Amino acid sequence: QKEVEQDPGPLSVPEGAIVSLNCTYSNSAFQYFMWYRQYSRKGPELLMYTYSSGNKEDGRFTAQVDKSSKYISLFIRDSQPSDSATYLCALVSGGYNKLIFGAGTRLAVHP
Amino acid sequence: GAGVSQSPSNKVTEKGKDVELRCDPISGHTALYWYRQSLGQGLEFLIYFQGNSAPDKSGLPSDRFSAERTGGSVSTLTIQRTQQEDSAVYLCASTLAGTSNEQFFGPGTRLTVL
């Protein structure tokens, strides 16, 4: 079993839809959780970073962590074609803060 | 420069050849990471540098892979006797150690081994 499981999609939605992206993880020792966005042929860029259980909002994006269920989510409201990318969840592991990534979910938002 | 840069952006090589991939981190970033992104395996950690030291090499897949960092800045990832399964995008990331854990990624080097 992988440490982090993420449905690779692809996910196709119409513009304006609410998108829900999810990951599950197996090790309860993980404390820090991140969502990265990666456009085609680019490096990942950090979208959201959370530490505790609960919700964190930034504009159209909301990150949700449920440590009791080992489940993290990213919600995108009013999705735009420019949101079309691969979304990767990442968990910070160990004292050297290396990132353990999910497989990434490919999202396409069509006009 | 403003961000992490990597060179070359693309590298095509023949099986059995050695390759060197370069990473220029953001100025002042003491921590540097190498990751590999491949279709079958996703994005995987390879090695971590703090300054010029590599306290975590646990992700290097074989002894054909090595990396060094000089002057606390530029890092080079070397793959000897390349194999077809080494084909992937090699990503470098840097950060200020002890801060918010945000790692800033470069655009990657796409390696194709024929």
Coordinates of C-alpha atoms in Angstrom, one line a residue, chain A residues 2 32 34 36 38 41-46 49 86 88 92 95-103, chain B residues 10 33 35 37 40-43 45 48 55-56 58 91 98 100-107 110:
Chain A
K2 CA 1.3 3.4 -0.9
Y32 CA 1.9 18.9 7.5
M34 CA 0.2 20.5 1.1
Y36 CA 0.6 21.6 -5.3
Q38 CA 1.4 21.5 -11.8
R41 CA 5.8 20.7 -18.6
K42 CA 6.3 23.0 -15.5
G43 CA 7.4 22.3 -12.0
P44 CA 4.8 22.0 -9.2
E45 CA 3.9 25.2 -7.4
L46 CA 2.5 25.4 -3.9
Y49 CA -0.3 24.4 3.1
T86 CA -2.5 18.3 -12.3
L88 CA -0.8 16.9 -6.2
V92 CA 5.8 16.4 4.8
G95 CA 13.0 15.8 10.1
Y96 CA 14.3 16.7 6.6
N97 CA 10.9 17.7 5.4
K98 CA 11.0 15.6 2.2
L99 CA 7.6 15.5 0.5
I100 CA 5.6 12.3 -0.1
F101 CA 3.4 12.9 -3.1
G102 CA 0.1 11.4 -4.2
A103 CA -0.1 10.3 -7.8
Chain B
N10 CA 15.6 18.2 -22.2
Y33 CA 15.9 18.4 -2.9
Y35 CA 12.8 14.4 -7.0
Q37 CA 8.6 12.2 -11.8
G40 CA 4.4 4.7 -13.4
Q41 CA 5.8 6.0 -10.1
G42 CA 4.6 9.6 -9.8
L43 CA 6.8 12.1 -8.0
F45 CA 12.0 11.9 -3.4
Y48 CA 18.2 16.0 0.3
P55 CA 22.0 13.6 5.2
D56 CA 19.2 11.8 3.4
S58 CA 17.3 7.2 0.9
L91 CA 12.9 18.0 -10.5
G98 CA 13.5 25.5 9.2
S100 CA 7.3 26.9 6.4
N101 CA 8.4 23.8 4.5
E102 CA 7.4 25.4 1.2
Q103 CA 9.6 23.9 -1.5
F104 CA 10.1 25.9 -4.7
F105 CA 10.4 23.7 -7.7
G106 CA 12.4 24.2 -10.9
P107 CA 10.9 23.3 -14.3
R110 CA 13.1 15.7 -19.1

